[in-house]
């Protein structure tokens, strides 16, 4: 049997900000969905199914909000699925939608992910105590900082690398009109002088809390042929999970991440990711995760990721631009963050990324992770329809 | 035989005993025996499964990312291809079925679970409602179902004694179901919210369920009489109760049309109808005649573990086909207030 080729023909985002007091949750998601439809030059009636994702329901205090959002997303009378895979959810959601088209179950699917963090308190939402279960600690930084330390000790990376990533991503964000943080007066020195939150992670090396939504229209070959703008074609997509806590787990470079990337490269026919991929939208909520994931995803040998960062390879004008959009470090509506990575990769190969466009990008990768570096979702998109 | 690219069947089903309280069990401890049981039935190991998908709700667990811990029960090492829906497990089964249709997997493990006992599930479910205009009023799930029941009575579609008969039949049938929470003669009881009495409402309980799916000849090797999914579809309606005719379920009818329910008679219907009055609505939407065995397991009136009860309907229908008691069954799952979202699957066994 053969799979239907899947094309991204519409992308819409909200301007991500700390608090959207002017819209409800329904208003927020509808804004992104309407923009994706406008980009594809389609209407609500063209959509066969809706796949929605977000991070924990406690972040807004609404249980299974897809029920309440059915009307706002034009889903009445249609199938609607709600995906939740922790921080990787935006990526997983896009993959579930993509599978609906690939399986020829539906022809044109709206997929959307959101978070309206201002409705509640994410730190509280993550910190509810449950007896006899592993506490997640106060927020994510406390969980991830020891793994960053382990990376530094293992590779001998100098302690300046994290600040280079943060400075790069925040400068890239200035070119992205949808990015949350636009810090025009930021300097490398200011990043390095910002308060230490969870040693070695400084304030300016962490992601913000954002309100925002991201939507995509996925369609089949016939749908792509009708698309007025260039499509981004899905060349490979995969999810992998492993247990959160066990003695054999490598928190610095989890096996699930390696396996997930290997599966995507196999599907896409990539043998040398460093040379064959033109741009990467990587899930980097804390700056040090750029060099860590460069190794995990096979862009650098083990212990060498930080050298690519330090040499400027991952800059917007480097030979492997990472997070040209500004990334999670500049915009973090948690449930949407993974889908933004996937959508930004698609924008790059469609040539629609505006000021943060990587010239001539033909193949780009979108990457997301979640839980305690436990869940991974990735896709690789190309400007050309896949041949196999 | 199939309208889809691949033949996919339910080859195994397992469920826990559904209990009013399981204070001594964590969710992992509740799920693990069910996972072991369903895998043992096929001889497959977790590492041999092509895709795993689960359904659950953080709001029942009372904490964010609750499913990350439950994954430990699967034994996800080496890493597995896995996903999760914050929905009833019936929708996890749908995602897994789609994955098999793409050709990327030949088998899938689907599981779901819910513990309602730690809190008041009637209060918890109010948090599903429109957060700005409705949820602040805390209208609970029984009150909303009572609105629907009264609308049915006012329309002349049922009466209180007919509803009582639904409860009596369900619990009598559950006598043969060792996993059911309420079995045998259960008094109809007092009004919970008029016109619904205790016997019209589901028990509150904890439980888990799991299913293994397999494609084509592999399904035939793993199961003597596979329950082929010859159709599956789900549809959602508007959220606001004021926008819906509560005496009807157009989303169920639409899903049933897409799943091919009406193309041939069914002999069995496992309906996720937590309230007796909802069975009336679903019978009409699915066009079920008197000869169809409706909820021979006892249905959700005998055991309604949140997030698993819909998957159990598919599992019970499949199990009936496995043992030759049914040749064409319809299974149904619902989500949201007053049957807002509905999934319908047709399961068929090969002629013997």
XYZ file of N, CA and C in Angstrom, chain B residues 150-276:
381
model
N -35.906 15.283 30.466
C -37.199 15.971 30.514
C -37.638 16.378 29.106
N -36.670 16.800 28.285
C -37.005 17.164 26.899
C -37.568 15.960 26.151
N -37.008 14.789 26.411
C -37.499 13.562 25.758
C -38.911 13.220 26.221
N -39.143 13.360 27.526
C -40.480 13.067 28.064
C -41.494 14.061 27.501
N -41.115 15.337 27.476
C -42.021 16.372 26.939
C -42.345 16.115 25.469
N -41.382 15.540 24.743
C -41.606 15.265 23.317
C -42.358 13.954 23.091
N -42.658 13.270 24.174
C -43.403 12.019 24.058
C -42.554 10.844 23.591
N -41.236 10.947 23.712
C -40.355 9.878 23.238
C -40.123 8.802 24.293
N -40.407 9.119 25.524
C -40.227 8.135 26.592
C -41.032 8.595 27.800
N -41.035 7.760 28.857
C -41.612 8.205 30.127
C -40.786 7.580 31.248
N -41.104 7.922 32.452
C -40.250 7.497 33.558
C -40.213 5.976 33.712
N -41.333 5.310 33.432
C -41.314 3.852 33.607
C -40.474 3.192 32.511
N -40.481 3.772 31.305
C -39.637 3.226 30.234
C -38.161 3.424 30.581
N -37.854 4.561 31.181
C -36.468 4.800 31.588
C -36.052 3.809 32.674
N -36.953 3.582 33.615
C -36.651 2.623 34.687
C -36.373 1.240 34.105
N -37.095 0.892 33.051
C -36.897 -0.423 32.428
C -35.502 -0.541 31.802
N -34.980 0.587 31.298
C -33.616 0.577 30.729
C -32.610 0.244 31.820
N -32.771 0.884 32.964
C -31.855 0.627 34.078
C -31.962 -0.810 34.564
N -33.176 -1.298 34.687
C -33.389 -2.663 35.178
C -32.766 -3.687 34.222
N -33.006 -3.489 32.926
C -32.459 -4.423 31.939
C -30.919 -4.408 31.967
N -30.348 -3.193 32.046
C -28.888 -3.075 32.023
C -28.263 -3.814 33.200
N -28.831 -3.616 34.377
C -28.210 -4.214 35.562
C -28.485 -5.711 35.651
N -29.600 -6.129 35.057
C -29.840 -7.581 34.989
C -28.815 -8.221 34.042
N -28.563 -7.568 32.899
C -27.562 -8.097 31.963
C -26.167 -8.101 32.583
N -25.886 -7.106 33.410
C -24.554 -6.989 34.012
C -24.260 -8.128 34.978
N -25.306 -8.842 35.360
C -25.119 -9.981 36.268
C -24.097 -10.969 35.699
N -24.062 -11.063 34.360
C -23.140 -12.001 33.708
C -21.771 -11.356 33.433
N -21.575 -10.122 33.863
C -20.322 -9.405 33.592
C -19.541 -9.250 34.889
N -18.498 -10.061 35.081
C -17.781 -10.045 36.364
C -17.064 -8.720 36.641
N -16.863 -7.883 35.600
C -16.152 -6.613 35.800
C -17.080 -5.471 36.192
N -18.376 -5.656 36.018
C -19.316 -4.552 36.237
C -19.343 -4.133 37.706
N -19.657 -2.867 37.909
C -19.669 -2.318 39.269
C -21.028 -2.563 39.942
N -22.107 -2.390 39.184
C -23.455 -2.614 39.711
C -24.056 -3.800 38.982
N -24.419 -4.831 39.711
C -24.938 -6.040 39.070
C -26.209 -6.502 39.773
N -27.119 -7.045 38.973
C -28.334 -7.613 39.539
C -29.351 -6.538 39.868
N -30.408 -6.932 40.552
C -31.495 -5.995 40.803
C -31.005 -4.804 41.630
N -31.138 -3.625 41.059
C -30.760 -2.398 41.772
C -32.008 -1.535 41.828
N -32.455 -1.129 43.004
C -33.679 -0.323 43.071
C -33.540 0.976 42.290
N -34.628 1.414 41.714
C -34.606 2.620 40.907
C -34.277 3.842 41.763
N -34.639 3.789 43.041
C -34.186 4.806 43.989
C -34.932 6.125 43.889
N -34.386 7.110 44.592
C -35.016 8.437 44.653
C -34.540 9.297 43.483
N -35.231 10.399 43.308
C -34.803 11.360 42.291
C -33.420 11.928 42.638
N -32.549 11.924 41.659
C -31.269 12.650 41.777
C -31.521 14.091 41.341
N -31.932 14.216 40.107
C -32.446 15.485 39.597
C -33.638 15.089 38.733
N -34.810 15.529 39.082
C -36.030 15.115 38.389
C -35.926 15.371 36.879
N -36.261 14.440 36.009
C -36.936 13.160 36.239
C -35.988 11.970 36.428
N -34.713 12.192 36.638
C -33.766 11.077 36.728
C -33.644 10.585 38.168
N -33.842 9.272 38.337
C -33.649 8.648 39.639
C -32.274 8.001 39.679
N -31.882 7.532 40.848
C -30.570 6.897 40.998
C -30.349 5.827 39.924
N -31.387 5.052 39.658
C -31.259 3.960 38.690
C -31.108 4.411 37.248
N -31.379 5.687 36.987
C -31.186 6.229 35.635
C -29.779 6.758 35.429
N -29.001 6.784 36.503
C -27.675 7.428 36.457
C -26.574 6.386 36.590
N -25.397 6.691 36.047
C -24.308 5.721 36.103
C -23.667 5.688 37.489
N -23.107 4.553 37.863
C -22.313 4.548 39.087
C -21.035 5.358 38.874
N -20.504 5.928 39.943
C -19.206 6.609 39.877
C -18.148 5.576 40.238
N -17.139 5.426 39.373
C -16.167 4.378 39.658
C -14.840 4.564 38.953
N -13.921 3.681 39.317
C -12.561 3.703 38.768
C -12.355 2.462 37.906
N -11.617 2.625 36.815
C -11.356 1.450 35.991
C -10.460 1.743 34.804
N -10.039 0.670 34.146
C -9.126 0.773 33.005
C -9.487 -0.284 31.979
N -9.064 -0.045 30.740
C -9.323 -1.001 29.674
C -8.207 -0.923 28.638
N -8.027 -1.991 27.890
C -7.013 -2.005 26.828
C -7.464 -2.905 25.687
N -6.984 -2.545 24.495
C -7.346 -3.260 23.273
C -6.080 -3.416 22.443
N -5.958 -4.509 21.721
C -4.894 -4.641 20.720
C -5.548 -4.688 19.340
N -5.026 -3.855 18.435
C -5.462 -3.845 17.042
C -4.384 -4.504 16.186
N -4.799 -5.162 15.116
C -3.825 -5.714 14.178
C -4.419 -5.693 12.780
N -3.521 -5.658 11.792
C -3.946 -5.553 10.392
C -3.898 -6.909 9.697
N -4.859 -7.133 8.818
C -4.848 -8.221 7.845
C -4.541 -9.606 8.401
N -3.631 -10.292 7.730
C -3.332 -11.676 8.096
C -2.735 -11.793 9.484
N -2.047 -10.723 9.917
C -1.500 -10.749 11.275
C -2.643 -10.872 12.285
N -3.730 -10.156 12.028
C -4.898 -10.254 12.914
C -5.421 -11.691 12.929
N -5.426 -12.338 11.776
C -5.926 -13.720 11.709
C -5.028 -14.667 12.483
N -3.726 -14.363 12.494
C -2.804 -15.227 13.243
C -2.955 -15.020 14.753
N -3.252 -13.769 15.151
C -3.279 -13.447 16.585
C -4.608 -13.804 17.237
N -5.644 -13.980 16.425
C -6.981 -14.152 16.991
C -7.764 -15.131 16.116
N -8.442 -16.068 16.755
C -9.170 -17.085 16.003
C -10.291 -16.445 15.182
N -10.985 -15.508 15.783
C -12.087 -14.827 15.068
C -11.971 -13.316 15.326
N -11.164 -12.633 14.506
C -10.933 -11.187 14.736
C -12.222 -10.394 14.563
N -12.297 -9.289 15.297
C -13.451 -8.382 15.147
C -13.009 -7.254 14.214
N -13.346 -7.402 12.935
C -12.884 -6.441 11.925
C -13.610 -5.109 12.086
N -12.832 -4.036 12.062
C -13.439 -2.696 12.110
C -13.779 -2.324 10.667
N -15.021 -2.563 10.272
C -15.372 -2.302 8.871
C -15.798 -0.855 8.662
N -15.979 -0.123 9.757
C -16.284 1.301 9.638
C -16.054 1.982 10.967
N -15.542 3.214 10.935
C -15.378 3.970 12.186
C -15.371 5.451 11.843
N -16.095 6.233 12.610
C -16.173 7.672 12.354
C -16.647 8.347 13.644
N -16.337 9.621 13.769
C -16.817 10.358 14.937
C -17.118 11.790 14.528
N -18.079 12.385 15.203
C -18.527 13.742 14.860
C -18.823 14.509 16.133
N -18.690 15.837 16.048
C -18.968 16.674 17.220
C -20.085 17.658 16.866
N -20.808 18.089 17.905
C -21.872 19.078 17.730
C -21.492 20.365 18.464
N -22.332 21.350 18.285
C -22.129 22.610 19.008
C -22.116 22.337 20.508
N -21.394 23.165 21.250
C -21.263 22.944 22.684
C -22.505 23.401 23.438
N -23.000 24.560 23.094
C -24.099 25.152 23.850
C -25.358 24.305 23.727
N -25.960 23.971 24.882
C -27.161 23.130 24.864
C -28.314 23.844 24.164
N -28.304 25.184 24.202
C -29.360 25.952 23.554
C -29.319 25.880 22.039
N -28.203 25.404 21.496
C -28.073 25.307 20.040
C -28.439 23.923 19.530
N -28.814 23.008 20.453
C -29.039 21.619 20.052
C -30.454 21.162 20.379
N -30.951 20.232 19.571
C -32.180 19.519 19.908
C -31.766 18.336 20.776
N -32.020 18.432 22.067
C -31.509 17.412 22.990
C -32.205 16.064 22.836
N -33.310 16.026 22.076
C -33.992 14.748 21.891
C -33.412 13.964 20.716
N -32.412 14.526 20.067
C -31.836 13.856 18.899
C -30.308 13.884 19.001
N -29.650 13.056 18.191
C -28.182 13.055 18.163
C -27.714 12.997 16.712
N -27.766 14.146 16.036
C -27.359 14.155 14.617
C -25.906 13.744 14.416
N -25.051 14.000 15.385
C -23.637 13.618 15.221
C -23.485 12.101 15.254
N -24.295 11.433 16.087
C -24.247 9.967 16.105
C -24.732 9.415 14.760
N -25.819 9.992 14.256
C -26.373 9.512 12.983
C -25.378 9.713 11.846
N -24.735 10.887 11.835
C -23.751 11.193 10.789
C -22.549 10.243 10.873
N -22.054 10.039 12.082
C -20.923 9.112 12.257
C -21.328 7.712 11.817
N -22.557 7.325 12.150
C -23.037 5.986 11.785
C -23.125 5.834 10.267
N -23.582 6.892 9.592
C -23.643 6.848 8.129
C -22.255 6.638 7.541
N -21.277 7.405 8.055
C -19.912 7.306 7.537
C -19.282 5.961 7.886
N -19.700 5.374 8.997
C -19.139 4.080 9.406
C -19.854 2.919 8.720
N -20.949 3.204 8.027
C -21.648 2.148 7.294
C -22.617 1.333 8.132
N -23.049 1.887 9.267
C -23.955 1.147 10.152
C -25.216 0.723 9.420
N -25.744 1.613 8.565
C -27.072 1.384 7.977
C -27.039 0.482 6.734
N -25.833 0.007 6.378
C -25.726 -0.795 5.155
C -26.188 -2.228 5.353
N -26.234 -2.696 6.583
C -26.688 -4.064 6.873
C -27.141 -4.101 8.329
N -27.994 -5.047 8.673
C -28.465 -5.099 10.068
C -27.329 -5.422 11.046
N -27.478 -4.926 12.271
C -26.552 -5.307 13.344
C -27.318 -6.189 14.324
N -26.583 -7.058 15.024
C -27.239 -7.896 16.021
C -26.946 -7.441 17.442
N -25.905 -6.603 17.591
C -25.475 -6.150 18.910
C -25.169 -4.652 18.862
N -25.517 -3.944 19.931
C -25.130 -2.533 20.049
C -24.594 -2.288 21.447
N -23.341 -1.900 21.523
C -22.782 -1.467 22.805
C -22.758 0.061 22.783
N -23.658 0.674 23.535
C -23.839 2.122 23.507
C -23.293 2.759 24.772
N -22.516 3.818 24.600
C -22.021 4.550 25.766
C -23.094 5.568 26.162
N -24.050 5.077 26.929
C -25.170 5.909 27.380
C -25.148 5.927 28.908
N -24.445 6.885 29.489
C -24.340 6.890 30.954
C -25.690 7.095 31.641
N -26.653 7.684 30.962
C -27.973 7.898 31.546
C -29.003 7.126 30.725
N -30.003 6.564 31.408
C -30.996 5.732 30.723
C -31.637 6.494 29.566
